[in-house]
Coordinates of C-alpha atoms and ligand atoms in Angstrom, one line a residue:
X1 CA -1.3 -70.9 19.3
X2 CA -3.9 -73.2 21.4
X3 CA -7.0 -73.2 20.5
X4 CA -9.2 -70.7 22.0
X5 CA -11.2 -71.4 24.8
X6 CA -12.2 -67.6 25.7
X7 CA -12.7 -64.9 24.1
X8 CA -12.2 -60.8 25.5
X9 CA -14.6 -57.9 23.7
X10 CA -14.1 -54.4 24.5
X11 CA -15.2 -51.3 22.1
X12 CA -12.2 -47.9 22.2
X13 CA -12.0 -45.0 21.0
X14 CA -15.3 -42.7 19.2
X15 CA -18.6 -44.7 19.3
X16 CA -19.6 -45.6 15.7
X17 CA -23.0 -46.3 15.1
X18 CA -23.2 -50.7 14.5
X19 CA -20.4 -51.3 17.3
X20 CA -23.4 -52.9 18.9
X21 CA -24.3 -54.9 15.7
X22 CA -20.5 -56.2 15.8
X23 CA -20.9 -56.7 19.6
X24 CA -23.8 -59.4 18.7
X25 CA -22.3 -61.0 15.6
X26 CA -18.7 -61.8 17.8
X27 CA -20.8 -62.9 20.4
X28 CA -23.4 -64.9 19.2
X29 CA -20.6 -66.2 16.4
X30 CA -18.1 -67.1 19.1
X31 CA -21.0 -69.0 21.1
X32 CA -22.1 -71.1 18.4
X33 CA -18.9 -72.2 17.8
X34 CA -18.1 -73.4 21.5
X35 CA -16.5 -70.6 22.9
X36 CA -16.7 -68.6 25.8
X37 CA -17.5 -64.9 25.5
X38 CA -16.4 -62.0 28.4
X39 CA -17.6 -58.4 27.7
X40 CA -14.8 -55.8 28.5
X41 CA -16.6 -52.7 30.0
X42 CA -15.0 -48.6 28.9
X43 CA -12.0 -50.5 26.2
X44 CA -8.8 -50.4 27.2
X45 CA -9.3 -48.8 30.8
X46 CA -12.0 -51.4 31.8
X47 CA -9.2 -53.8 30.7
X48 CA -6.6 -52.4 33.0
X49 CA -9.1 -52.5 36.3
X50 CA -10.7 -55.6 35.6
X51 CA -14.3 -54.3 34.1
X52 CA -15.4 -57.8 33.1
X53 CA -18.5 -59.4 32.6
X54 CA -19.8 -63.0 30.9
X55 CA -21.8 -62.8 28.3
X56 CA -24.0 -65.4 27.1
X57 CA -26.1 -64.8 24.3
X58 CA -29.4 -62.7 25.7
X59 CA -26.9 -59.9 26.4
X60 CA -27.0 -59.1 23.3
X61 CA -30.4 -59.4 22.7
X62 CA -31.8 -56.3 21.3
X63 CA -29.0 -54.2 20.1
X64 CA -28.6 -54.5 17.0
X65 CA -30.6 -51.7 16.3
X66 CA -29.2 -49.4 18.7
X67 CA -26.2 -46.4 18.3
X68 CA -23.2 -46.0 21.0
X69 CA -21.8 -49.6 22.4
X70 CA -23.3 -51.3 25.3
X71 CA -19.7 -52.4 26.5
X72 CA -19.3 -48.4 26.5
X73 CA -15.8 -46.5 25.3
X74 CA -13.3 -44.3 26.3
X75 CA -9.6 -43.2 25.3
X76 CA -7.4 -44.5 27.4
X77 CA -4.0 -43.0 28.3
X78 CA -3.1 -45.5 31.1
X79 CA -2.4 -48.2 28.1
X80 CA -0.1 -46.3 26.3
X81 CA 2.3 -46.3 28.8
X82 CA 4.2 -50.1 29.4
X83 CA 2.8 -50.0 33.4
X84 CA -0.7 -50.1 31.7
X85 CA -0.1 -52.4 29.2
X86 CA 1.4 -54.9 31.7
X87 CA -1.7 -54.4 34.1
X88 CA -4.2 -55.5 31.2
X89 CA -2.1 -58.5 30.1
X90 CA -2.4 -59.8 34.0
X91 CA -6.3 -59.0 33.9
X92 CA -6.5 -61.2 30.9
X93 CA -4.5 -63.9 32.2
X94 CA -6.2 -63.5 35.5
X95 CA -9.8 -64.1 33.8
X96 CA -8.8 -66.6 31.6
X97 CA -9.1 -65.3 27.9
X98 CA -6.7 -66.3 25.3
X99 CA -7.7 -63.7 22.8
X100 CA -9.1 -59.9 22.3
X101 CA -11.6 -58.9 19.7
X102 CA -10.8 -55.1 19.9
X103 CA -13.9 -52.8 18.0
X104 CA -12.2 -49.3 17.1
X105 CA -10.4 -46.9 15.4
X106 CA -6.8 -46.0 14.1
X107 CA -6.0 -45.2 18.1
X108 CA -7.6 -48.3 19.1
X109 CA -5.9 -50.7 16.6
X110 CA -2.6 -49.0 17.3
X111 CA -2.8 -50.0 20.7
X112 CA -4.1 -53.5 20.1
X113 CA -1.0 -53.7 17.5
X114 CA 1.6 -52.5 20.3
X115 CA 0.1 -54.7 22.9
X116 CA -0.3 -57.8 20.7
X117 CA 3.6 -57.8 20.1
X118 CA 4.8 -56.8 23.2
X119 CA 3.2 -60.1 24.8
X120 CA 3.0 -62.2 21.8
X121 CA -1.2 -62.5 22.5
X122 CA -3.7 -62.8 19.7
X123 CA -5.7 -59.4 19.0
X124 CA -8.4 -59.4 16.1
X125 CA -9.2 -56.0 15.1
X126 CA -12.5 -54.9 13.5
X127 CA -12.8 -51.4 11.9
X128 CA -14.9 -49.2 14.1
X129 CA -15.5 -45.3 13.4
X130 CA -17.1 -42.9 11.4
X131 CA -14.2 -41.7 9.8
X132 CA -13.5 -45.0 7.2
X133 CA -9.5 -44.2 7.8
X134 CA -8.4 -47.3 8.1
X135 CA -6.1 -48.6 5.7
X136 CA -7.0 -52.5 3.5
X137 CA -11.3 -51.9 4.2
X138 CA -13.4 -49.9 1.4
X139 CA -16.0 -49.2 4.5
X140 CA -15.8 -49.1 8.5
X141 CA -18.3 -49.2 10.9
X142 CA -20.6 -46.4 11.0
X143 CA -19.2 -44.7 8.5
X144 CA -22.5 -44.9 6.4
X145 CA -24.6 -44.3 9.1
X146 CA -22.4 -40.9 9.6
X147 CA -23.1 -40.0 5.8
X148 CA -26.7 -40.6 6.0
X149 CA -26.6 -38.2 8.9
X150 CA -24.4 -35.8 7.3
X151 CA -26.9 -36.0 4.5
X152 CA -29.6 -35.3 5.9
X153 CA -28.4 -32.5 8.2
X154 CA -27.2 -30.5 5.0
X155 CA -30.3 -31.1 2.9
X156 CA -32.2 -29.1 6.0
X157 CA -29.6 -26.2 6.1
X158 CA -30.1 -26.1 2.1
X159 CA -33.3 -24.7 2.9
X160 CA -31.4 -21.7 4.7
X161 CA -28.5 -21.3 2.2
X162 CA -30.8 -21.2 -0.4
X163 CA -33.5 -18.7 0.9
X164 CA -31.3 -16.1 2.3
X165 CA -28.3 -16.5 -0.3
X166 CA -25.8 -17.6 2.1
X167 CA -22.7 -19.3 1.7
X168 CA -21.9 -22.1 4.7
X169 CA -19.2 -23.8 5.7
X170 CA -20.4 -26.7 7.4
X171 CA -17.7 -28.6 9.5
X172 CA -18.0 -32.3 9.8
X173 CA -16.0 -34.9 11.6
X174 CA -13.1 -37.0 10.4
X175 CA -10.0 -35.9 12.5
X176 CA -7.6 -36.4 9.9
X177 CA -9.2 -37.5 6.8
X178 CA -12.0 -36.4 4.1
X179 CA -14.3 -39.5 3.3
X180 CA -17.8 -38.0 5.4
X181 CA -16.5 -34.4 4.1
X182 CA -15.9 -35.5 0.4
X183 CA -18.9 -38.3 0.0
X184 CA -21.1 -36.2 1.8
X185 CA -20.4 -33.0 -0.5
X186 CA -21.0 -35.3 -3.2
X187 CA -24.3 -37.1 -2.0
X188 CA -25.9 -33.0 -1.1
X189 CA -24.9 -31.1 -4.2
X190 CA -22.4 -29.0 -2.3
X191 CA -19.8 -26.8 -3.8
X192 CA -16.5 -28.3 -2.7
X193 CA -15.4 -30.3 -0.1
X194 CA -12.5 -28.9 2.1
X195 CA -10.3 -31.8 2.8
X196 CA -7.0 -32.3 5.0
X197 CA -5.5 -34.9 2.2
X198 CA -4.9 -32.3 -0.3
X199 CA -4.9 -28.8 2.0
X200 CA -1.2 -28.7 1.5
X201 CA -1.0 -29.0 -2.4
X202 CA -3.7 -26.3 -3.1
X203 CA -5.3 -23.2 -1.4
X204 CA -9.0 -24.9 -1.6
X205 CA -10.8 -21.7 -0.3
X206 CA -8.5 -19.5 -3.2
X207 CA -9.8 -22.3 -5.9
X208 CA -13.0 -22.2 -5.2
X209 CA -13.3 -18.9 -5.1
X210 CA -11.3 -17.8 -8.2
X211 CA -12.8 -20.1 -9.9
X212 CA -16.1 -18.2 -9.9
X213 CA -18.0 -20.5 -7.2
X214 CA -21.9 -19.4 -7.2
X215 CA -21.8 -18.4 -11.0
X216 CA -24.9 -20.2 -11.7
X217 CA -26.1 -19.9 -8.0
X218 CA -27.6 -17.9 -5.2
X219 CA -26.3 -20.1 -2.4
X220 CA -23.4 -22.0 -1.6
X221 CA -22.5 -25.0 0.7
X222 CA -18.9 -26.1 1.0
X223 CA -18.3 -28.8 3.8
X224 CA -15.1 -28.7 5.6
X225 CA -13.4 -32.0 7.6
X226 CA -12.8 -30.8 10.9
X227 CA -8.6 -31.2 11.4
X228 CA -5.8 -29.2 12.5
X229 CA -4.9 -29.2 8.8
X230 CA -7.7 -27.7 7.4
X231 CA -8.0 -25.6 10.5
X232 CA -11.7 -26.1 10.2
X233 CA -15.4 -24.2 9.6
X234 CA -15.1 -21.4 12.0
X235 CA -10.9 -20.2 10.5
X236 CA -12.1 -20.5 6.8
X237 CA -14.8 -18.6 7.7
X238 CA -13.0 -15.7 9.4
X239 CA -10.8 -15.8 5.9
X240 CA -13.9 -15.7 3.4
X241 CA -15.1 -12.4 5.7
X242 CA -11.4 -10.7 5.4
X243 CA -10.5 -11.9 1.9
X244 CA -14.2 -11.4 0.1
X245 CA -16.7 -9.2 2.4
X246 CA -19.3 -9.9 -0.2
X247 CA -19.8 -13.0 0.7
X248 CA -22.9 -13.2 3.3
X249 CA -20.9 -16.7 5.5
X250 CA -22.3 -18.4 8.0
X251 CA -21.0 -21.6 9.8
X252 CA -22.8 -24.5 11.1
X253 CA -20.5 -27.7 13.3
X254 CA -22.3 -30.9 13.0
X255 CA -20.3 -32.6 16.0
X256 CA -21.4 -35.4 18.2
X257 CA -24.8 -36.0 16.1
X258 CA -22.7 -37.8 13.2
X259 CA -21.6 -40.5 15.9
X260 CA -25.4 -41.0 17.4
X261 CA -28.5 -42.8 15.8
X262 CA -29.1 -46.3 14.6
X263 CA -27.3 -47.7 11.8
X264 CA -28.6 -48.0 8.8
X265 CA -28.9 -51.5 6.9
X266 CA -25.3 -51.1 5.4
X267 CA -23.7 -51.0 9.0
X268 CA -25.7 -53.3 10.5
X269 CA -25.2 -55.8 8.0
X270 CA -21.0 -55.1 7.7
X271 CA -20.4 -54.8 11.3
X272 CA -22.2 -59.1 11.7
X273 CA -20.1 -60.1 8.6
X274 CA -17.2 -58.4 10.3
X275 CA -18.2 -59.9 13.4
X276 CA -18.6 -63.5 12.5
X277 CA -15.2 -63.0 10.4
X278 CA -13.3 -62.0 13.5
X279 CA -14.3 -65.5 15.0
X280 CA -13.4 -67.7 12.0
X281 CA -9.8 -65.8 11.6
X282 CA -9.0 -66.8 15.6
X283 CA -10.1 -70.3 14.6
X284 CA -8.0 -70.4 11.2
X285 CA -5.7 -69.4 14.0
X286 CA -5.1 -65.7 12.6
X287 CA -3.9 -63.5 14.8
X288 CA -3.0 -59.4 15.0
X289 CA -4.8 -58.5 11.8
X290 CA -8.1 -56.5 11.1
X291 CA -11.0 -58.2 9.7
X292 CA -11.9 -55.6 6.5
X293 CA -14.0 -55.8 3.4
X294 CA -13.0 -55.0 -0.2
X295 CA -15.1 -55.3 -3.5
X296 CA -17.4 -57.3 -0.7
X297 CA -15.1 -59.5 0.0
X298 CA -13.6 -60.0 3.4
X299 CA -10.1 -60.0 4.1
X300 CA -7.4 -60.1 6.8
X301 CA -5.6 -56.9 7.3
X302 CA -2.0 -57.0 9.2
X303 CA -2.1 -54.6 12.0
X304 CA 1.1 -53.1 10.6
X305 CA -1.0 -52.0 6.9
X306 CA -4.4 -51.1 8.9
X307 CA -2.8 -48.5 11.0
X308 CA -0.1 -47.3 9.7
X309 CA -0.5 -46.7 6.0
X310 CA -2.5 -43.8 4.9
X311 CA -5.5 -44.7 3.1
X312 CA -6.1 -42.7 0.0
X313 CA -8.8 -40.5 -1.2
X314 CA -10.3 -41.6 -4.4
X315 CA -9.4 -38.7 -6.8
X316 CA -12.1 -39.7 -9.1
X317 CA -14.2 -38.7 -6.5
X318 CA -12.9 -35.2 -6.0
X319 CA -13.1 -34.9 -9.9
X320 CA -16.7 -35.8 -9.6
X321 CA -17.3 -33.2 -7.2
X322 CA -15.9 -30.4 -9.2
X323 CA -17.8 -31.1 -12.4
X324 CA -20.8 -31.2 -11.0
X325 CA -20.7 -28.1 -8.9
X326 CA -20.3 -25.5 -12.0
Ligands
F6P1 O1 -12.3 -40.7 15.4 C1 -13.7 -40.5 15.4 C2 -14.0 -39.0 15.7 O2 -15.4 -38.9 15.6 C3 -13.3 -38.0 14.8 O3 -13.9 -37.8 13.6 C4 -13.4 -36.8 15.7 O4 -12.4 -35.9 15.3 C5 -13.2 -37.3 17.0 O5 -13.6 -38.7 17.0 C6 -13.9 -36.6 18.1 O6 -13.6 -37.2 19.3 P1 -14.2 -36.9 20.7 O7 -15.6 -37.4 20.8 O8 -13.4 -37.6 21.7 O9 -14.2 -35.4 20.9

């Protein structure tokens, strides 16, 4: 590979709050070490029709307090098929940039991962959603921000739980795995944590309630990762009213607030490490790997491990959870 002259940024995929953060630190990094920066407007779609802006180092003046991306997002179907693909690889070579700096999720870094070997073109991936799914990082981008939320959201509703003797199932977000719905249980006091990596192996709802769940209590929170697997809030709800009437069960759906809001100190400062890491791996001349961090160390993730390989649930964590719900 030549060296790099010019370097693409786009953000795909959920918003995570410290995209912005990594926006700066890629920037600024790239800058101070002679290269040439080109924001990439809506990810992979902006990419495709030729959304594309300089950026020097006031544009990112300012953000790295702020939630969402300046460059914007959006899930793009148009480059998943080869037609699209082929239309973004002419865009970059039209504008002149010899490599991406792609800010997302497992979508996101699937698609940077197909298009990267399809035209043999250097993609640096750094870990960008809530949900801390991606395989080879302990932590992603806005993830913590997202617990915090989560955290706080659930300490309010305690208030309800508590004073009318409810039980609630609050849903939170994490398409297809349990971190936010496991590490948030843990950091509120909950009950149980509902959680698509181990819905196949045990009824949760059956356990929790056989096992004599509000024994020592008036109230009861149980939060649920919203997925197809666990069929979310609202179903295990409509079970707890068929299965045990005596239960008095509301349901509350966090949604779209867990994505919004500043990020705390923990994203800010991992999305610049990420940031200035993405840089130095293009100049090491690393290419089609993930910048990730692990025992706060940062390392190079293939493409191939980041996206593809399931990244487990701590069991400890689970056992945690369950001792200290009795
Ligand atoms: O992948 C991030 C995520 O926030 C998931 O946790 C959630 O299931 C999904 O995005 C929601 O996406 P959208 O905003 O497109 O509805």
């Amino acid at each position: 590979m030549g060296t790099v002259k010019c370097i693409g940024i786009l953000t795909s995929g959920g918003d995570a709050p410290g995209m912005n953060a990594a926006i700066r630190a890629v920037t600024r990094s790239a800058i101070y070490n002679g290269i040439e920066v080109k924001g990439i407007y809506h990810g992979y779609r902006g990419l495709i029709s030729g959304e594309i802006k300089p950026f020097k180092t006031e544009n990112v003046s300012n953000i790295i307090q702020q939630g969402g991306t300046i460059l914007k997002t959006a899930r793009c179907k148009e480059f998943q098929t080869p037609e699209g693909r082929q239309l973004a690889y002419e865009t970059l070579r039209n504008e002149g940039i010899d490599a991406l700096v792609v800010i997302g999720g497992d979508g996101s870094l699937t698609g940077a991962r197909i298009f990267a070997q399809e035209f043999d073109y250097p993609i640096i991936g750094l870990p960008g959603t809530i949900d801390n799914d991606l395989y080879g990082t302990d932590l992603t981008i806005g993830y913590d921000t997202a617990l915090n939320t989560i955290m706080e959201a659930v300490d309010k509703i305690r208030d309800t739980a508590s004073s009318h003797e409810r039980l609630f199932f609050i849903e939170v977000m994490g398409r297809d795995a349990g971190f936010l719905a496991l590490n948030g249980a843990i950091a509120t006091g909950c009950e149980a944590a509902i959680i698509p990596e181990i819905y196949t192996e045990i009824d949760q709802l059956k356990e929790l309630v056989e096992n004599g769940f509000r024994k020592s209590k008036n109230s009861s929170i149980v939060l649920v990762a919203e997925s197809p697997t666990t069929g979310g809030a609202m179903q295990l709800a409509e079970r707890v009213k068929n299965e045990y009437p005596q239960y008095d069960v509301r349901v509350t759906i966090l949604g779209h607030i867990q994505r919004g809001g500043s990020p705390s100190a923990q994203d800010r400062i991992l999305a610049s490490r990420l940031g200035a890491a993405a840089i130095d791996a293009l100049l090491e001349g690393q290419r089609n790997v993930m910048v990730g961090i692990r025992n706060d160390e940062i390392v190079y993730v293939p493409f191939s491990k980041a996206v593809k390989q399931d990244k487990p649930i701590n069991r400890e964590l689970l056992d945690t959870l369950r001792r200290l719900s009795i």
